[in-house]
Amino acid sequence: MTTTGGTSATSAADQFTYFAVPTVTSISPTGGPLAGGTSVTVTGTNFTGATAVKFGVTNASSFTVNSATSITAVSPAGAGTVDVTVTTPGGTSATSASDQFSYTPAPTVGSISPSSGSAIGSTSVAVTGTGFSGATAVKFGANNATSFTVNSATSITATSPPGAGTVDVTVTTAGGTSPTSAADRFTYLSATTTTELTSSKNPSSYGESVTFTAKVSSLGGTPTGTVTFNDGGTPIGTSSLSAGVATFATTTLAVGNHSITVTYNGSVAFNASTSPALNQSIDMPADSAKLRALQLNVTKIVAQSSGQAISGSIDTAISEGFSDGGQYITPGAGGLRVNFAAAPDGDEDDKPKSGQQPGSQSLNAYSGDGGSGRTGGRGRGSSRIDDAFAAIDRAAPTKAPAARFREQRDWLFWIDVRGTGIDQWGSSGNIGQGATQATLFGQQINLLSGLTYRARPNLLVGVTGGYENFSYTQTDINGKLKGDGWTVGAYLGWKIIPTLRYDVAVTYSGIGYDGTAGTAQGNFNGNRWIFATGFTGSYSWANFNIEPSAKVYAIWERENAYVDSLGTQQAARTFSSGRASAGNRVSYPIPWLDSVLLAPYAGVFADYYFTQDDAAAIVAAGGIPLASTPLLQGWSARITGGIGARLAGGTTVGFGAELGGIGSNTQIWTFTGRARIPF
């Protein structure tokens, strides 16, 4: 400062700085929402010492001087287009088009079309609304659209990204982000899928590996996720998709038919789906199928033969129990029975009768009145055959009264042995005349014994026990079934009238089977019940003994499940069988030499055999045909015959044979040997 006194000295305290006027050359962004809050970068010159930044006439909510050329300011609330100015000690920046900031209303979305699309995205969506100019983003929920195009201030076309569920479509501009509403909602739809299933081998053999292949496809893309393989609705395995394909291999499917399906479990982008059912057939190994065929066929033969043998033996025992001193030797069921009750009392054996010289050998032990030429009693040397002849003579009215007989015994012990066989020759011809060999042959033995108690003259009961052994071979399947078993049971006989009786019997058998067919071998057990009943008549005419009868027996057998040597599970099995028959049997005693009495017999019967089996059909790998086994079924005829011989020493020997199945395609022979020794 200068006065009359002079000029002041200079110092830092008297210094004055001239500031240049600031300038704004650009702002970014150039617009923002009406509510403010937009961070705006202001670029220019001479910003040092800036004291204010204004949007129009309104100060910025806040600002920061970054440098002499840059300021960051937050826009206040406003409207329209305003100039952004900067004030420093050098002044306020002049306004220009470069500093203009436009307050823009937030966009709105009024509708979208379509409002749904595939979960894998790629759906083209038309967005309609307001304020779309300068749009910087379009979002589906939290995900940016794959792409978008601003068609106008009211229209945008956007491509949906992948997603799930229902989301809001929003548009972002300088004015902000559109508010959400029900009008902007987009629903992601899982794509429809189709699932197919194939098998690597169908049919296949038990234990063989089978691979199931699932293919899941969709027009919406390549599905991902997992599939579940099911057998009849029960899950048997799970696998993951790779390029839409999954596989599952198994060796454990049981023999039979299986309904296999595969279910695609779905994903966010793809709907679940299930394949059509595939009928997978699991066949037995060829030899296991043959072993099963051997079991199903031959065990019925064994049961039928045992049913005939057991029912016939008991029928004979009941006939013996009711023999009241009648004919000494008469036919039994398939054999011969001996009536020891007809034998004279042993006390008379050594007592010569009146008119009989010791040592004489008369054929008859009973004298006739008025010089019949026969002695009056049995001499010391006569045989017991004479007594049997005497029993025959009693049927003739011209004979003398019978000698004294033993008191009827209440207990009777008996033994019966029967052999049944199928030979190797079929029914198409006789040997030497174009006959063909049958595929199955074999034999079995049934040994039965019992004890009969005569509780009343017209009622008897008894118990029985026995053993059977059998062996059959079937050549067409290289099979052999053998085994044995035991039997216990009880029976009852009721003589309704002197010439008619009723019989009933029940037996139980435990059988062990051992079967082999090719390389397959298996052991299994059977439990068998037999029920037999019927009526038998007894008549005499002109020295013929006539026995009409009507009989039926029924068999029920259950065989356990087992696993054969090839690892095949063979199922449990139940079958029933039986025979109803009616016919007549006739015998006629004939004296032969002076010490033997022969009693030939013959019979003919009409039979009806019935069988029912619950076993499933046999399915062999490769469709191998399995030949059927001869089995008596339906109507047929049966003849029986034989002869008995009564020897001088008291022993009786009988032989008989029976041929069944006459008129059917199967004939089965049964041979019987019976022996009785008095005691």
XYZ file of C-alpha atoms in Angstrom:
679
model
C 0.000 0.000 0.000
C 1.298 3.558 -0.757
C 0.649 6.631 1.382
C 2.312 10.048 1.790
C 4.517 8.193 4.074
C 5.664 5.806 1.472
C 4.877 2.250 0.188
C 4.437 -0.737 2.491
C 6.980 -3.486 2.433
C 5.895 -6.815 0.760
C 5.392 -10.108 2.631
C 3.487 -13.326 2.402
C 0.643 -11.682 4.163
C 0.016 -9.199 1.405
C -0.016 -11.692 -1.510
C -3.194 -11.935 -3.790
C -3.851 -14.803 -6.216
C -5.828 -14.478 -9.436
C -7.938 -17.659 -10.239
C -8.943 -18.498 -13.714
C -12.635 -19.085 -14.373
C -13.494 -22.865 -14.378
C -14.915 -24.559 -17.454
C -17.038 -27.788 -17.813
C -16.228 -29.670 -20.996
C -18.299 -32.877 -20.345
C -20.307 -34.839 -17.842
C -20.942 -38.578 -17.527
C -23.529 -39.842 -17.385
C -25.569 -37.124 -18.974
C -28.756 -38.115 -17.261
C -30.250 -39.700 -14.231
C -33.451 -40.375 -12.368
C -35.711 -37.638 -11.117
C -34.971 -38.596 -7.546
C -31.321 -37.843 -8.004
C -28.582 -39.907 -6.516
C -26.698 -40.338 -9.789
C -22.925 -40.205 -9.466
C -21.781 -37.834 -12.232
C -18.195 -37.326 -13.294
C -17.616 -33.684 -14.300
C -14.619 -33.037 -16.546
C -13.152 -29.561 -17.273
C -10.470 -27.023 -16.136
C -9.590 -24.866 -13.183
C -11.547 -26.947 -10.656
C -9.014 -26.351 -7.887
C -10.649 -24.701 -4.926
C -14.148 -25.402 -6.181
C -16.707 -24.226 -3.675
C -19.897 -25.477 -5.339
C -21.305 -27.814 -7.968
C -24.853 -27.166 -9.076
C -27.401 -29.024 -11.160
C -29.326 -26.085 -12.500
C -29.977 -23.930 -9.456
C -29.707 -26.813 -7.006
C -26.478 -27.714 -5.292
C -25.216 -31.264 -5.834
C -26.030 -33.566 -2.929
C -22.236 -33.887 -2.527
C -19.127 -33.483 -4.605
C -15.435 -34.328 -4.493
C -12.668 -32.450 -6.309
C -10.511 -35.194 -7.714
C -8.116 -32.846 -9.521
C -8.048 -29.546 -11.337
C -9.807 -31.270 -14.204
C -12.189 -33.742 -12.492
C -14.991 -33.596 -9.984
C -17.382 -36.370 -8.899
C -20.778 -35.066 -7.914
C -24.026 -36.725 -6.819
C -27.084 -35.350 -8.553
C -29.863 -33.923 -6.402
C -33.530 -34.470 -7.179
C -34.631 -32.577 -10.217
C -36.480 -32.547 -13.452
C -35.894 -31.701 -17.057
C -32.533 -30.779 -18.512
C -30.217 -28.607 -16.463
C -26.653 -27.287 -16.700
C -24.028 -28.609 -14.368
C -21.831 -25.725 -13.207
C -18.741 -25.520 -11.047
C -17.943 -22.491 -8.885
C -14.391 -21.614 -7.751
C -12.822 -18.376 -6.455
C -12.204 -17.618 -10.105
C -15.903 -17.649 -10.793
C -18.587 -19.995 -12.119
C -18.253 -22.023 -15.246
C -20.158 -20.856 -18.230
C -23.040 -23.049 -19.405
C -22.946 -24.985 -22.641
C -24.381 -28.062 -24.311
C -21.492 -30.060 -22.859
C -22.643 -29.659 -19.280
C -26.285 -30.493 -19.692
C -27.752 -33.205 -17.455
C -31.188 -34.603 -18.193
C -33.455 -35.856 -15.453
C -35.108 -38.953 -16.948
C -38.166 -40.715 -15.512
C -37.602 -44.460 -14.632
C -38.761 -46.863 -17.354
C -41.867 -48.980 -16.874
C -42.687 -52.438 -18.247
C -46.342 -52.749 -19.210
C -46.317 -56.252 -20.684
C -44.153 -59.044 -22.039
C -44.893 -61.632 -24.731
C -44.655 -64.560 -24.452
C -44.889 -64.727 -20.692
C -43.247 -68.181 -20.490
C -40.488 -70.130 -22.178
C -38.032 -72.959 -21.939
C -35.954 -73.309 -18.825
C -32.889 -73.604 -21.010
C -33.486 -70.033 -22.267
C -33.283 -68.735 -25.848
C -36.904 -67.562 -25.869
C -37.415 -64.286 -27.773
C -39.489 -61.930 -25.571
C -41.105 -58.652 -26.665
C -41.027 -56.080 -23.823
C -43.467 -53.169 -24.050
C -43.467 -50.102 -21.773
C -42.136 -46.528 -21.457
C -38.821 -44.807 -21.025
C -36.760 -47.433 -22.831
C -34.541 -44.934 -24.666
C -30.937 -45.385 -23.720
C -31.655 -48.651 -21.940
C -28.479 -50.141 -20.548
C -29.759 -53.494 -19.308
C -32.640 -55.937 -19.506
C -32.812 -58.607 -16.804
C -34.851 -61.794 -16.218
C -34.819 -61.943 -12.474
C -31.175 -61.557 -11.459
C -29.825 -62.696 -14.825
C -29.083 -60.389 -17.730
C -30.873 -61.139 -20.951
C -28.684 -63.066 -23.352
C -29.157 -60.087 -25.709
C -31.603 -57.225 -26.252
C -32.466 -54.570 -28.818
C -34.118 -51.201 -28.058
C -36.632 -50.827 -30.830
C -38.067 -47.550 -29.511
C -38.783 -45.738 -26.287
C -41.671 -48.167 -25.791
C -40.367 -51.456 -27.200
C -37.455 -53.802 -26.521
C -36.818 -57.315 -27.890
C -34.841 -59.483 -25.446
C -33.632 -63.135 -25.489
C -34.227 -64.999 -22.232
C -31.272 -66.568 -20.421
C -31.530 -70.005 -18.739
C -33.584 -69.945 -15.575
C -36.191 -71.521 -13.409
C -39.495 -70.607 -11.860
C -41.202 -67.227 -12.352
C -39.104 -64.019 -12.549
C -39.626 -60.278 -13.224
C -38.346 -58.739 -16.463
C -36.829 -55.306 -15.713
C -35.360 -52.583 -17.948
C -32.601 -50.242 -16.756
C -32.013 -46.806 -18.303
C -30.412 -43.622 -17.170
C -33.637 -42.933 -15.370
C -33.281 -46.069 -13.277
C -34.706 -49.580 -13.245
C -38.344 -50.312 -13.949
C -40.410 -51.263 -10.897
C -41.659 -54.862 -10.777
C -45.285 -55.830 -11.226
C -47.457 -58.771 -12.274
C -47.263 -57.444 -15.863
C -43.538 -58.163 -16.218
C -43.449 -61.739 -14.923
C -41.896 -64.501 -17.045
C -42.304 -68.223 -16.203
C -39.618 -70.707 -17.081
C -41.067 -73.991 -18.300
C -39.160 -77.293 -18.065
C -38.762 -78.795 -21.504
C -40.801 -81.892 -22.381
C -38.702 -85.061 -22.669
C -39.089 -88.486 -24.243
C -37.392 -91.559 -22.755
C -36.632 -94.731 -24.699
C -35.325 -98.087 -23.414
C -33.501 -100.881 -25.229
C -31.952 -104.192 -24.140
C -28.633 -105.636 -25.259
C -30.155 -109.135 -25.492
C -33.757 -110.252 -25.309
C -34.460 -113.017 -24.513
C -31.405 -113.838 -22.436
C -30.367 -116.706 -20.186
C -30.427 -116.648 -16.405
C -27.117 -115.315 -15.047
C -26.186 -113.726 -18.375
C -25.332 -110.016 -18.282
C -28.006 -107.807 -19.823
C -27.364 -104.100 -20.462
C -30.316 -101.722 -20.588
C -29.775 -98.418 -22.414
C -31.917 -95.342 -21.746
C -32.026 -92.431 -24.182
C -33.659 -89.172 -23.057
C -34.343 -86.553 -25.734
C -36.063 -83.155 -25.903
C -36.765 -80.490 -28.464
C -35.568 -78.045 -25.837
C -32.005 -79.361 -25.786
C -30.005 -82.222 -24.312
C -31.346 -83.289 -20.918
C -29.043 -83.874 -17.976
C -29.571 -85.611 -14.642
C -30.262 -89.223 -13.615
C -32.513 -92.087 -14.658
C -33.894 -94.977 -12.590
C -34.348 -98.498 -14.006
C -37.350 -100.439 -12.681
C -38.469 -104.071 -12.779
C -42.238 -104.219 -12.451
C -42.204 -100.866 -10.658
C -39.393 -101.828 -8.255
C -36.128 -99.855 -8.715
C -33.172 -102.045 -9.668
C -30.562 -99.396 -10.541
C -29.768 -95.699 -11.146
C -27.445 -94.107 -13.693
C -26.436 -90.588 -14.778
C -27.077 -89.215 -18.248
C -24.173 -88.429 -20.503
C -25.160 -86.669 -23.724
C -28.712 -87.832 -22.998
C -27.792 -91.532 -22.641
C -27.491 -93.788 -19.564
C -26.834 -97.539 -19.207
C -27.367 -100.185 -16.527
C -26.122 -103.799 -16.582
C -27.429 -106.666 -14.431
C -27.035 -110.452 -14.092
C -29.568 -111.022 -11.308
C -32.937 -111.029 -13.071
C -34.866 -114.170 -12.190
C -36.116 -116.636 -14.777
C -39.377 -115.455 -16.333
C -40.777 -112.309 -17.947
C -39.906 -108.887 -16.552
C -41.619 -105.577 -17.283
C -38.643 -103.176 -17.404
C -39.104 -99.383 -17.479
C -36.738 -96.449 -17.061
C -37.738 -93.125 -15.527
C -35.937 -89.862 -16.240
C -36.041 -88.017 -12.935
C -36.115 -84.559 -14.534
C -34.108 -81.379 -13.855
C -34.639 -77.651 -13.585
C -34.770 -77.385 -17.335
C -36.417 -80.682 -18.301
C -39.575 -82.471 -17.295
C -39.458 -86.048 -15.981
C -40.605 -88.860 -18.277
C -40.940 -92.671 -18.242
C -40.271 -95.082 -21.077
C -42.813 -97.610 -22.371
C -42.436 -101.025 -20.695
C -39.940 -103.424 -22.237
C -40.794 -107.108 -21.767
C -37.461 -108.729 -20.927
C -37.572 -112.519 -21.051
C -35.062 -114.384 -18.896
C -34.813 -117.997 -19.918
C -33.343 -120.859 -17.991
C -30.001 -122.192 -19.151
C -30.788 -125.053 -21.496
C -29.759 -127.752 -19.030
C -31.612 -126.079 -16.141
C -34.742 -126.052 -18.299
C -34.237 -129.729 -19.028
C -33.825 -130.447 -15.324
C -37.076 -128.596 -14.620
C -38.840 -130.522 -17.393
C -37.542 -133.764 -15.893
C -38.915 -132.764 -12.494
C -42.320 -131.651 -13.753
C -42.884 -134.744 -15.838
C -41.303 -137.660 -14.015
C -42.442 -136.849 -10.476
C -46.014 -137.271 -11.718
C -45.120 -140.739 -13.004
C -43.623 -141.584 -9.603
C -46.693 -140.275 -7.788
C -49.145 -142.117 -10.055
C -47.268 -145.393 -9.658
C -47.104 -144.991 -5.884
C -50.781 -144.129 -5.737
C -51.693 -147.325 -7.571
C -49.330 -149.448 -5.488
C -50.334 -148.054 -2.101
C -54.075 -148.033 -2.744
C -53.877 -151.553 -4.196
C -51.897 -152.923 -1.257
C -54.350 -151.485 1.265
C -57.276 -152.809 -0.763
C -55.725 -156.271 -0.536
C -55.151 -155.913 3.201
C -58.778 -154.982 3.802
C -59.934 -157.930 1.696
C -57.761 -160.247 3.772
C -59.091 -158.790 6.997
C -62.664 -159.599 6.014
C -61.922 -163.184 4.852
C -64.161 -165.303 7.077
C -62.937 -168.768 6.283
C -63.901 -168.458 2.667
C -61.861 -169.338 -0.349
C -58.257 -169.843 0.607
C -56.630 -168.069 -2.357
C -58.338 -165.157 -4.135
C -57.065 -162.328 -6.303
C -56.096 -158.997 -4.808
C -55.582 -155.630 -6.463
C -52.954 -156.426 -9.020
C -51.869 -159.560 -7.188
C -53.018 -162.500 -5.105
C -54.161 -162.699 -1.510
C -54.175 -165.717 0.766
C -56.874 -166.210 3.335
C -55.228 -167.953 6.276
C -58.504 -167.791 8.129
C -59.653 -170.597 5.855
C -56.911 -172.946 7.092
C -58.097 -175.704 9.467
C -57.019 -175.730 13.066
C -53.492 -177.022 13.440
C -54.563 -179.364 16.207
C -56.083 -181.595 13.547
C -52.902 -181.832 11.482
C -51.758 -185.116 13.002
C -55.138 -186.675 13.741
C -56.401 -189.161 11.158
C -60.068 -188.859 10.476
C -62.542 -191.649 10.320
C -61.988 -193.748 7.237
C -58.566 -192.177 6.507
C -55.416 -194.269 6.593
C -52.238 -192.608 7.785
C -50.064 -191.435 4.972
C -52.852 -191.185 2.422
C -52.819 -188.224 -0.008
C -56.377 -187.286 -0.766
C -57.119 -184.059 -2.603
C -60.031 -183.252 -0.301
C -60.233 -183.314 3.442
C -63.979 -183.565 3.709
C -66.112 -186.651 3.111
C -69.386 -186.759 1.361
C -72.391 -188.652 2.543
C -73.306 -191.974 0.974
C -69.947 -193.166 -0.430
C -68.670 -190.184 -2.206
C -65.303 -191.832 -2.525
C -63.576 -189.289 -0.232
C -62.239 -189.948 3.207
C -63.884 -188.560 6.217
C -60.957 -186.548 7.487
C -57.376 -185.481 6.864
C -54.785 -188.157 7.493
C -51.453 -187.741 9.135
C -49.707 -187.449 5.794
C -52.219 -185.253 3.984
C -51.253 -181.716 2.952
C -52.982 -178.470 3.810
C -53.812 -178.161 0.124
C -56.570 -180.666 0.873
C -58.069 -178.167 3.278
C -58.159 -175.554 0.578
C -59.868 -178.002 -1.763
C -62.323 -178.709 0.991
C -63.015 -174.999 1.250
C -63.779 -175.002 -2.455
C -66.041 -178.007 -2.051
C -68.107 -176.195 0.537
C -69.498 -174.075 -2.235
C -71.120 -177.177 -3.777
C -74.378 -178.307 -2.136
C -73.503 -182.021 -2.555
C -70.473 -181.792 -0.262
C -70.363 -182.780 3.359
C -70.330 -180.200 6.152
C -66.997 -178.442 6.562
C -64.459 -179.442 9.142
C -63.728 -177.346 12.190
C -61.803 -174.109 11.439
C -59.611 -171.898 13.524
C -61.193 -169.088 15.388
C -61.049 -165.900 13.382
C -57.926 -164.000 14.307
C -58.331 -160.283 15.097
C -54.832 -159.287 13.980
C -53.264 -159.728 10.555
C -49.749 -158.726 9.507
C -49.081 -158.373 5.786
C -46.339 -157.422 3.352
C -46.780 -156.361 -0.264
C -44.108 -155.664 -2.930
C -44.965 -154.058 -6.280
C -42.780 -153.117 -9.207
C -43.814 -150.618 -11.882
C -41.989 -149.949 -15.104
C -42.050 -148.006 -18.352
C -40.050 -149.807 -21.039
C -38.098 -148.255 -23.901
C -40.700 -149.080 -26.519
C -43.409 -146.688 -27.516
C -46.963 -147.491 -28.440
C -46.517 -146.978 -32.172
C -45.759 -150.633 -32.856
C -44.494 -153.896 -31.518
C -40.871 -154.832 -31.299
C -39.712 -156.003 -34.673
C -42.671 -154.366 -36.432
C -41.578 -150.765 -36.810
C -41.619 -149.905 -33.105
C -39.989 -146.689 -31.955
C -38.093 -146.232 -28.737
C -39.709 -144.025 -26.097
C -37.640 -141.204 -24.657
C -38.392 -142.156 -21.051
C -38.051 -145.483 -19.314
C -37.444 -146.710 -15.809
C -38.885 -148.563 -12.884
C -39.797 -148.245 -9.241
C -40.422 -150.558 -6.321
C -43.052 -149.979 -3.644
C -42.767 -152.080 -0.485
C -45.636 -151.759 1.971
C -46.479 -153.638 5.134
C -49.164 -153.199 7.725
C -51.132 -154.450 10.653
C -54.891 -154.951 10.469
C -57.149 -155.188 13.521
C -60.674 -156.498 13.195
C -62.574 -154.573 15.830
C -65.970 -156.030 14.880
C -67.143 -158.632 12.407
C -68.033 -155.841 9.994
C -65.376 -153.245 10.927
C -61.603 -153.263 10.769
C -58.860 -150.673 11.068
C -55.193 -150.782 10.252
C -51.910 -148.941 10.042
C -49.314 -149.185 7.320
C -45.763 -148.162 6.587
C -43.556 -148.573 3.577
C -40.642 -147.616 1.396
C -40.302 -146.765 -2.272
C -37.324 -146.530 -4.605
C -37.315 -145.371 -8.213
C -35.042 -144.513 -11.126
C -36.161 -143.063 -14.477
C -34.153 -141.993 -17.517
C -35.269 -139.541 -20.209
C -32.953 -139.798 -23.185
C -34.032 -136.776 -25.233
C -32.906 -134.385 -22.497
C -30.061 -136.520 -21.163
C -31.892 -136.656 -17.854
C -32.155 -139.047 -14.950
C -34.350 -138.762 -11.861
C -33.956 -141.150 -8.970
C -34.813 -141.175 -5.309
C -36.589 -142.919 -2.490
C -38.964 -142.222 0.368
C -41.046 -143.560 3.204
C -44.786 -143.822 3.783
C -47.048 -144.030 6.843
C -50.809 -144.188 6.952
C -54.018 -145.680 8.254
C -57.071 -147.346 6.757
C -60.580 -148.503 7.628
C -62.905 -151.112 6.171
C -66.630 -151.394 6.789
C -68.671 -154.314 5.556
C -72.021 -152.701 4.936
C -73.668 -155.997 3.998
C -72.079 -159.432 3.590
C -71.509 -158.843 -0.115
C -70.506 -155.150 -0.072
C -67.846 -153.238 1.789
C -66.605 -149.647 1.959
C -62.881 -148.781 2.267
C -61.032 -145.553 3.076
C -57.315 -144.894 3.569
C -54.989 -141.915 4.083
C -51.192 -142.023 3.754
C -48.366 -139.505 3.956
C -45.024 -139.880 2.207
C -41.743 -137.997 2.389
C -39.779 -138.298 -0.859
C -36.204 -137.306 -1.694
C -35.441 -136.606 -5.368
C -32.070 -136.401 -7.130
C -32.217 -135.130 -10.701
C -29.592 -134.670 -13.405
C -30.034 -133.244 -16.904
C -26.887 -132.552 -18.901
C -24.670 -130.376 -16.706
C -27.490 -129.365 -14.339
C -28.048 -131.257 -11.106
C -30.470 -130.616 -8.284
C -31.843 -132.189 -5.124
C -35.305 -131.454 -3.768
C -37.860 -132.981 -1.436
C -41.522 -133.768 -1.894
C -44.340 -134.172 0.627
C -47.159 -136.358 -0.680
C -50.637 -137.126 0.625
C -52.766 -139.938 -0.800
C -56.455 -140.402 -0.114
C -58.168 -143.595 -1.346
C -61.732 -144.754 -1.011
C -64.250 -146.995 -2.752
C -66.749 -149.845 -2.705
C -66.071 -153.537 -3.396
C -68.552 -156.363 -3.876
C -67.943 -160.082 -3.365
C -70.038 -162.786 -5.020
C -69.709 -166.507 -5.854
C -71.167 -168.236 -8.888
C -70.428 -171.779 -10.112
C -67.166 -171.801 -8.163
C -66.156 -168.449 -9.717
C -65.320 -165.637 -7.305
C -66.512 -162.283 -8.662
C -65.440 -158.878 -7.290
C -66.958 -155.775 -8.894
C -65.531 -152.508 -7.545
C -65.616 -148.721 -7.865
C -62.527 -146.969 -6.491
C -60.843 -143.580 -6.498
C -57.559 -142.284 -5.142
C -56.258 -138.718 -5.130
C -52.685 -137.485 -4.708
C -51.444 -134.088 -3.559
C -47.707 -133.377 -3.638
C -45.645 -130.283 -2.884
C -41.987 -129.981 -3.840
C -39.673 -127.392 -2.313
C -37.760 -124.688 -4.169
C -34.062 -125.212 -4.757
C -31.056 -123.832 -6.615
C -29.529 -126.198 -9.138
C -25.838 -126.659 -9.832
C -25.918 -123.979 -12.568
C -27.208 -121.396 -10.092
C -30.756 -121.361 -11.450
C -33.496 -120.829 -8.886
C -36.060 -123.572 -9.407
C -39.419 -122.579 -7.935
C -41.520 -124.546 -5.472
C -44.215 -126.557 -7.127
C -47.493 -128.261 -6.228
C -49.434 -130.765 -8.284
C -52.322 -133.146 -7.815
C -53.191 -136.385 -9.568
C -55.388 -139.403 -9.167
C -57.511 -142.111 -10.708
C -61.155 -143.097 -10.649
C -61.879 -146.637 -11.787
C -64.640 -149.196 -12.035
C -64.491 -152.815 -13.158
C -64.648 -156.482 -12.290
C -62.230 -159.212 -11.311
C -62.839 -162.970 -11.480
C -60.887 -165.959 -10.115
C -61.322 -169.736 -10.381
C -59.424 -172.295 -8.245
C -58.025 -175.350 -10.084
C -56.472 -178.423 -8.373
C -53.218 -179.500 -10.005
C -51.274 -182.645 -9.176
C -51.970 -183.938 -5.722
C -50.263 -181.210 -3.686
C -50.758 -177.945 -5.549
C -53.773 -175.727 -5.919
C -53.674 -173.110 -8.665
C -55.862 -170.016 -8.619
C -55.710 -168.020 -11.868
C -57.491 -164.660 -11.979
C -58.206 -161.876 -14.446
C -59.793 -158.444 -14.286
C -60.690 -155.527 -16.516
C -61.291 -151.905 -15.464
C -62.200 -148.555 -16.930
C -59.978 -145.767 -15.564
C -60.034 -142.013 -15.611
C -56.741 -140.305 -14.688
C -56.620 -136.634 -13.746
C -53.696 -134.266 -13.142
C -53.328 -130.583 -12.280
C -50.017 -128.724 -11.954
C -49.338 -125.153 -10.790
C -45.828 -125.027 -12.261
C -45.089 -122.245 -14.737
C -44.348 -123.051 -18.340
C -40.757 -124.009 -19.043
C -38.813 -121.392 -21.016
C -35.482 -122.618 -22.335
C -32.802 -120.379 -23.804
C -33.000 -120.328 -27.563
C -36.494 -121.844 -27.518
C -35.199 -125.397 -27.195
C -38.170 -127.774 -27.534
C -38.528 -130.209 -24.654
C -40.239 -133.507 -25.390
C -43.219 -134.460 -23.284
C -43.115 -137.388 -20.908
C -45.613 -140.270 -21.098
C -48.266 -139.645 -18.483
C -51.581 -141.359 -17.950
C -54.284 -138.770 -18.444
C -57.983 -139.009 -19.255
C -59.837 -142.215 -20.081
C -58.148 -145.582 -20.605
C -58.599 -149.253 -19.831
C -56.621 -151.533 -17.541
C -56.318 -155.303 -17.423
C -54.883 -157.397 -14.636
C -54.139 -161.060 -14.297
C -52.025 -163.629 -12.494
C -51.897 -166.964 -10.755
C -51.308 -168.244 -7.266
C -49.948 -171.619 -6.224
C -50.592 -173.332 -2.869
C -47.784 -175.769 -2.096
C -47.787 -178.850 0.086
C -45.740 -177.278 2.857
C -48.287 -174.535 3.414
C -46.442 -171.810 1.526
C -48.393 -169.743 -0.974
C -46.704 -167.966 -3.868
C -48.527 -165.543 -6.123
C -47.500 -163.637 -9.228
C -49.501 -160.963 -10.986
C -49.194 -158.317 -13.668
C -51.171 -155.292 -14.721
C -51.154 -153.209 -17.895
C -52.633 -149.746 -17.589
C -53.271 -147.012 -20.125
C -54.844 -149.201 -22.795
C -56.378 -146.905 -25.377
C -54.128 -143.962 -24.433
C -50.685 -143.052 -25.719
C -48.981 -144.455 -22.609
C -48.893 -147.993 -21.293
C -47.365 -148.775 -17.916
C -46.705 -152.256 -16.561
C -46.985 -153.213 -12.904
C -45.706 -156.541 -11.567
C -46.616 -157.974 -8.175
C -45.083 -160.743 -6.143
C -46.793 -161.903 -2.979
C -45.906 -164.655 -0.539
C -47.699 -165.913 2.543
C -46.295 -168.304 5.090
C -48.714 -169.449 7.790
C -47.709 -168.952 11.402
